[in-house]
JSON list of C-alpha atoms in Angstrom, two decimals:
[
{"chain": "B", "resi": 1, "resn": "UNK", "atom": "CA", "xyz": [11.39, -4.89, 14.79]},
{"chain": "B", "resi": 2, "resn": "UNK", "atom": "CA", "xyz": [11.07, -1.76, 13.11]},
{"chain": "B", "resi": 3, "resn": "UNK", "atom": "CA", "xyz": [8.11, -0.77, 11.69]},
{"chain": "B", "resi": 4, "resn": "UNK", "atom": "CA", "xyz": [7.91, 0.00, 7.60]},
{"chain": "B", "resi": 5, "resn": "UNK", "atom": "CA", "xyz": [6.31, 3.66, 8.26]},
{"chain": "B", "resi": 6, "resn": "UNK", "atom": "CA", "xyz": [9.43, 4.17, 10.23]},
{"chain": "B", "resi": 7, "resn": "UNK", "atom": "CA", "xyz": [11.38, 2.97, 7.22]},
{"chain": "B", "resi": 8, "resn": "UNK", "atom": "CA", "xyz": [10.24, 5.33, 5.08]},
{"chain": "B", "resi": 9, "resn": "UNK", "atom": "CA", "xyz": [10.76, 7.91, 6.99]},
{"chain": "B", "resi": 10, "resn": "UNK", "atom": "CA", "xyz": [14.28, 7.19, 8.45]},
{"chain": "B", "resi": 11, "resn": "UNK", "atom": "CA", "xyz": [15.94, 5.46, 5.20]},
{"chain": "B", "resi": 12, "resn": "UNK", "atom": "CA", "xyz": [13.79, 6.90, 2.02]},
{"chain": "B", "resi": 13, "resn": "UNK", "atom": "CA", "xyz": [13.27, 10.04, 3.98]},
{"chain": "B", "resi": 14, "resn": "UNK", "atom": "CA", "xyz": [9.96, 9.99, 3.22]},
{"chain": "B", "resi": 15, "resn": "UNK", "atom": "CA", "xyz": [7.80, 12.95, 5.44]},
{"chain": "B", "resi": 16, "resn": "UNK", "atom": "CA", "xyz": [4.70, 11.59, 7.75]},
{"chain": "B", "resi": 17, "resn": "UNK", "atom": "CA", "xyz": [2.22, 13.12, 5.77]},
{"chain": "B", "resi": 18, "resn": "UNK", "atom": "CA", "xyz": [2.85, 11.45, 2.55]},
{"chain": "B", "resi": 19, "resn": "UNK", "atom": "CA", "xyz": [2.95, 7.86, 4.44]},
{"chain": "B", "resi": 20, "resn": "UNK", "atom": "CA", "xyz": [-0.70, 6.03, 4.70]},
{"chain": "B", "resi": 21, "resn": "UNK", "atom": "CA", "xyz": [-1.60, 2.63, 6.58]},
{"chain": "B", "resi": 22, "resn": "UNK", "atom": "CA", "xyz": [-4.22, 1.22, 4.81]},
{"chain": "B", "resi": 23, "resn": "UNK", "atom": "CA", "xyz": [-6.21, -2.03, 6.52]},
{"chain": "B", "resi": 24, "resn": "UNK", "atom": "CA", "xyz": [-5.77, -5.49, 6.00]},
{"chain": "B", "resi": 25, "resn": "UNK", "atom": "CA", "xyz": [-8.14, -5.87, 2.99]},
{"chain": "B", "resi": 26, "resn": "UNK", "atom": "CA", "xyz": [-5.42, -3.82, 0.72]},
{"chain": "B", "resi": 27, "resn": "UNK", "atom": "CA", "xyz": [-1.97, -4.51, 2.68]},
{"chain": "B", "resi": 28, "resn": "UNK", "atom": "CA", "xyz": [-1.88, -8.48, 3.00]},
{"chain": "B", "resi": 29, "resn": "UNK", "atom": "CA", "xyz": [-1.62, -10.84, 0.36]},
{"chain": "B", "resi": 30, "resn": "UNK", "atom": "CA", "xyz": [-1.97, -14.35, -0.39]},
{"chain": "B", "resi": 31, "resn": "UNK", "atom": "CA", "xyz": [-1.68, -16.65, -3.15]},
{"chain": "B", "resi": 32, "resn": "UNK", "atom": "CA", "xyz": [-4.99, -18.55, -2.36]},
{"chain": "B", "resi": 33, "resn": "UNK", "atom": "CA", "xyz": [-6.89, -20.60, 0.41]},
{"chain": "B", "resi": 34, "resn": "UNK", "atom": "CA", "xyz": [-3.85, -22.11, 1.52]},
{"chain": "B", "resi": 35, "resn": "UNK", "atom": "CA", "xyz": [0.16, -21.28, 0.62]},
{"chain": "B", "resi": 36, "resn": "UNK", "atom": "CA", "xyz": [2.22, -18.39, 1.22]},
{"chain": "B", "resi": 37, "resn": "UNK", "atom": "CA", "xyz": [0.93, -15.08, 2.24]},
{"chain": "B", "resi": 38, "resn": "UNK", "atom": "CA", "xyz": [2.04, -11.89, 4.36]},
{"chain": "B", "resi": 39, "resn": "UNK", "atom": "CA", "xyz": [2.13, -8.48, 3.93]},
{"chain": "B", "resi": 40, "resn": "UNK", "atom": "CA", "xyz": [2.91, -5.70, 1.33]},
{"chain": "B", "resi": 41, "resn": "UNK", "atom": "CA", "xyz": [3.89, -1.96, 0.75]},
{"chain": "B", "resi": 42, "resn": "UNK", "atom": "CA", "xyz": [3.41, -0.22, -2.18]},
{"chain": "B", "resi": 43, "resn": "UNK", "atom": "CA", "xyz": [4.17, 3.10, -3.69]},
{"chain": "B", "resi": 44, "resn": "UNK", "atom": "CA", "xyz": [1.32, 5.10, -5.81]},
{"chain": "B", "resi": 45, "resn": "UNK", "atom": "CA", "xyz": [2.67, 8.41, -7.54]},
{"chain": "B", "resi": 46, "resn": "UNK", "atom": "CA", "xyz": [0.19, 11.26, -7.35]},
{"chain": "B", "resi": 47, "resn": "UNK", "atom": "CA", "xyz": [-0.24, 12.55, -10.60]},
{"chain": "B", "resi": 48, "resn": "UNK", "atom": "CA", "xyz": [-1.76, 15.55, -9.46]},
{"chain": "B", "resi": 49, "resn": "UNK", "atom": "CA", "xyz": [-5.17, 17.09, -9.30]},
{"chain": "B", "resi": 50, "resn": "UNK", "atom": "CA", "xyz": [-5.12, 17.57, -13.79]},
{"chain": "B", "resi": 51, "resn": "UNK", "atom": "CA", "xyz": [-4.83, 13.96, -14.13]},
{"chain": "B", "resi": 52, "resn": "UNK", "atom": "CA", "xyz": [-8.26, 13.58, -11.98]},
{"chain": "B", "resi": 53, "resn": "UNK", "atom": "CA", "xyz": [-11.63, 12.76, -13.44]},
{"chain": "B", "resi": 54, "resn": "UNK", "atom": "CA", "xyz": [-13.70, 16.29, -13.68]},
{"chain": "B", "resi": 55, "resn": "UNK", "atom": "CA", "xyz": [-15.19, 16.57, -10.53]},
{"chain": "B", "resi": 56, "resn": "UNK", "atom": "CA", "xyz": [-12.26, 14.93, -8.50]},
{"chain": "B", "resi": 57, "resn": "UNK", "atom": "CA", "xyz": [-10.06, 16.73, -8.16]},
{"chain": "B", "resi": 58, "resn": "UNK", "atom": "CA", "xyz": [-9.68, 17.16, -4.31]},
{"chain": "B", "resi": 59, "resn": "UNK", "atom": "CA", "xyz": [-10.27, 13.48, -3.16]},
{"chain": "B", "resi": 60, "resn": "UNK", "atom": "CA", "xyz": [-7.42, 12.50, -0.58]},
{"chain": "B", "resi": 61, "resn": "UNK", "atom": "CA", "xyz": [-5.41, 9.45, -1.19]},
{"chain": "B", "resi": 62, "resn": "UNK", "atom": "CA", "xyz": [-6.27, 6.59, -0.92]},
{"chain": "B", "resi": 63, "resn": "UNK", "atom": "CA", "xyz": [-9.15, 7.20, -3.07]},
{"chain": "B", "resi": 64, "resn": "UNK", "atom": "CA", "xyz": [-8.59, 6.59, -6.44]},
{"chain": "B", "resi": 65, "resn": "UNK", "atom": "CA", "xyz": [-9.37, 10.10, -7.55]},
{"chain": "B", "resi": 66, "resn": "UNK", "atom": "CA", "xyz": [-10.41, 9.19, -11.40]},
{"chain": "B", "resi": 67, "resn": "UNK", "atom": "CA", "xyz": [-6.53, 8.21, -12.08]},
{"chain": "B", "resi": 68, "resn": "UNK", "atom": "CA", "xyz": [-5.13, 10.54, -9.90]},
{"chain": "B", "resi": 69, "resn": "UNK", "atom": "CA", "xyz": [-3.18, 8.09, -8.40]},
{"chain": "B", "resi": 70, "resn": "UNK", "atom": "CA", "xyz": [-1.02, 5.66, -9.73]},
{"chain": "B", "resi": 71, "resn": "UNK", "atom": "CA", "xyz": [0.75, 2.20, -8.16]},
{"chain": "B", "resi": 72, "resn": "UNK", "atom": "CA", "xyz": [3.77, 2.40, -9.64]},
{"chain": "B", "resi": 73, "resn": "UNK", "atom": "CA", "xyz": [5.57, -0.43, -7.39]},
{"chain": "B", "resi": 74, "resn": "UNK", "atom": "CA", "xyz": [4.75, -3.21, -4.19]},
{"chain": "B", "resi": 75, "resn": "UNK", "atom": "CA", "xyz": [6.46, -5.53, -2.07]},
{"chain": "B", "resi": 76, "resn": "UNK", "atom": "CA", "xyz": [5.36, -8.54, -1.14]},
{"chain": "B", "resi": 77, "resn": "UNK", "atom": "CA", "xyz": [6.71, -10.25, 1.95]},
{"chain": "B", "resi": 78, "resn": "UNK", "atom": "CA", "xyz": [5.65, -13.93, 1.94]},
{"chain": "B", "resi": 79, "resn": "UNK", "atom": "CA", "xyz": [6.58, -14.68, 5.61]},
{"chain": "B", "resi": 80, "resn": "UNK", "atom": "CA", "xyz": [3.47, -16.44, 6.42]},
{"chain": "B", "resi": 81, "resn": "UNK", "atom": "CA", "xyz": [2.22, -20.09, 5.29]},
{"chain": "B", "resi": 82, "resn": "UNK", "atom": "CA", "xyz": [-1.83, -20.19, 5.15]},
{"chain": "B", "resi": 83, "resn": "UNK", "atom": "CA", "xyz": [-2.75, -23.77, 6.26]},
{"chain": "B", "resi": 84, "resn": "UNK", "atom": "CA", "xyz": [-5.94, -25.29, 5.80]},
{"chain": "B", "resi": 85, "resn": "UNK", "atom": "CA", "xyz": [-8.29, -24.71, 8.94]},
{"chain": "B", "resi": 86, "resn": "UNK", "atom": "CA", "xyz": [-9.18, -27.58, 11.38]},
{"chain": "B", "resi": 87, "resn": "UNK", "atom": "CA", "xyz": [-12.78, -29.16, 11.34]}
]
């Protein structure tokens, strides 16, 4: 299976350095407790160091920079099916 860094690089031609993996916490999503869930890629536009709150400027993706950067788009892929957990 190829991985979606790969992807971007080989299809979108997308350069290493302007691909992040981000943990868990921000890259898998589910609908609830229970139901379908799996993960997700999204695309942020950078703005650019103007668009940053005073002060800002120079903070690296992912941080949010003071509206530096923007989610423009995400995929969801709901492979998965959370069940509820045995007693």
């Amino acid at each position: 299976m190829t991985k979606p860094k790969e992807l971007w690089q080989k299809v979108a031609g997308v350069s290493k350095d302007r691909i992040f993996r981000l943990d868990e916490k921000d890259t898998f999503w589910q609908m609830g407790e229970t139901g379908p869930c799996g993960p997700c890629s999204e695309i942020h536009y950078d703005l650019g160091p103007e668009a940053s709150e005073p002060g800002r400027e120079n903070e690296p993706f992912p941080s949010d920079a003071g509206g530096r950067y923007v989610e423009i788009w995400t995929w969801f892929f709901m492979q998965f099916n959370k069940d509820v957990a045995a007693p």
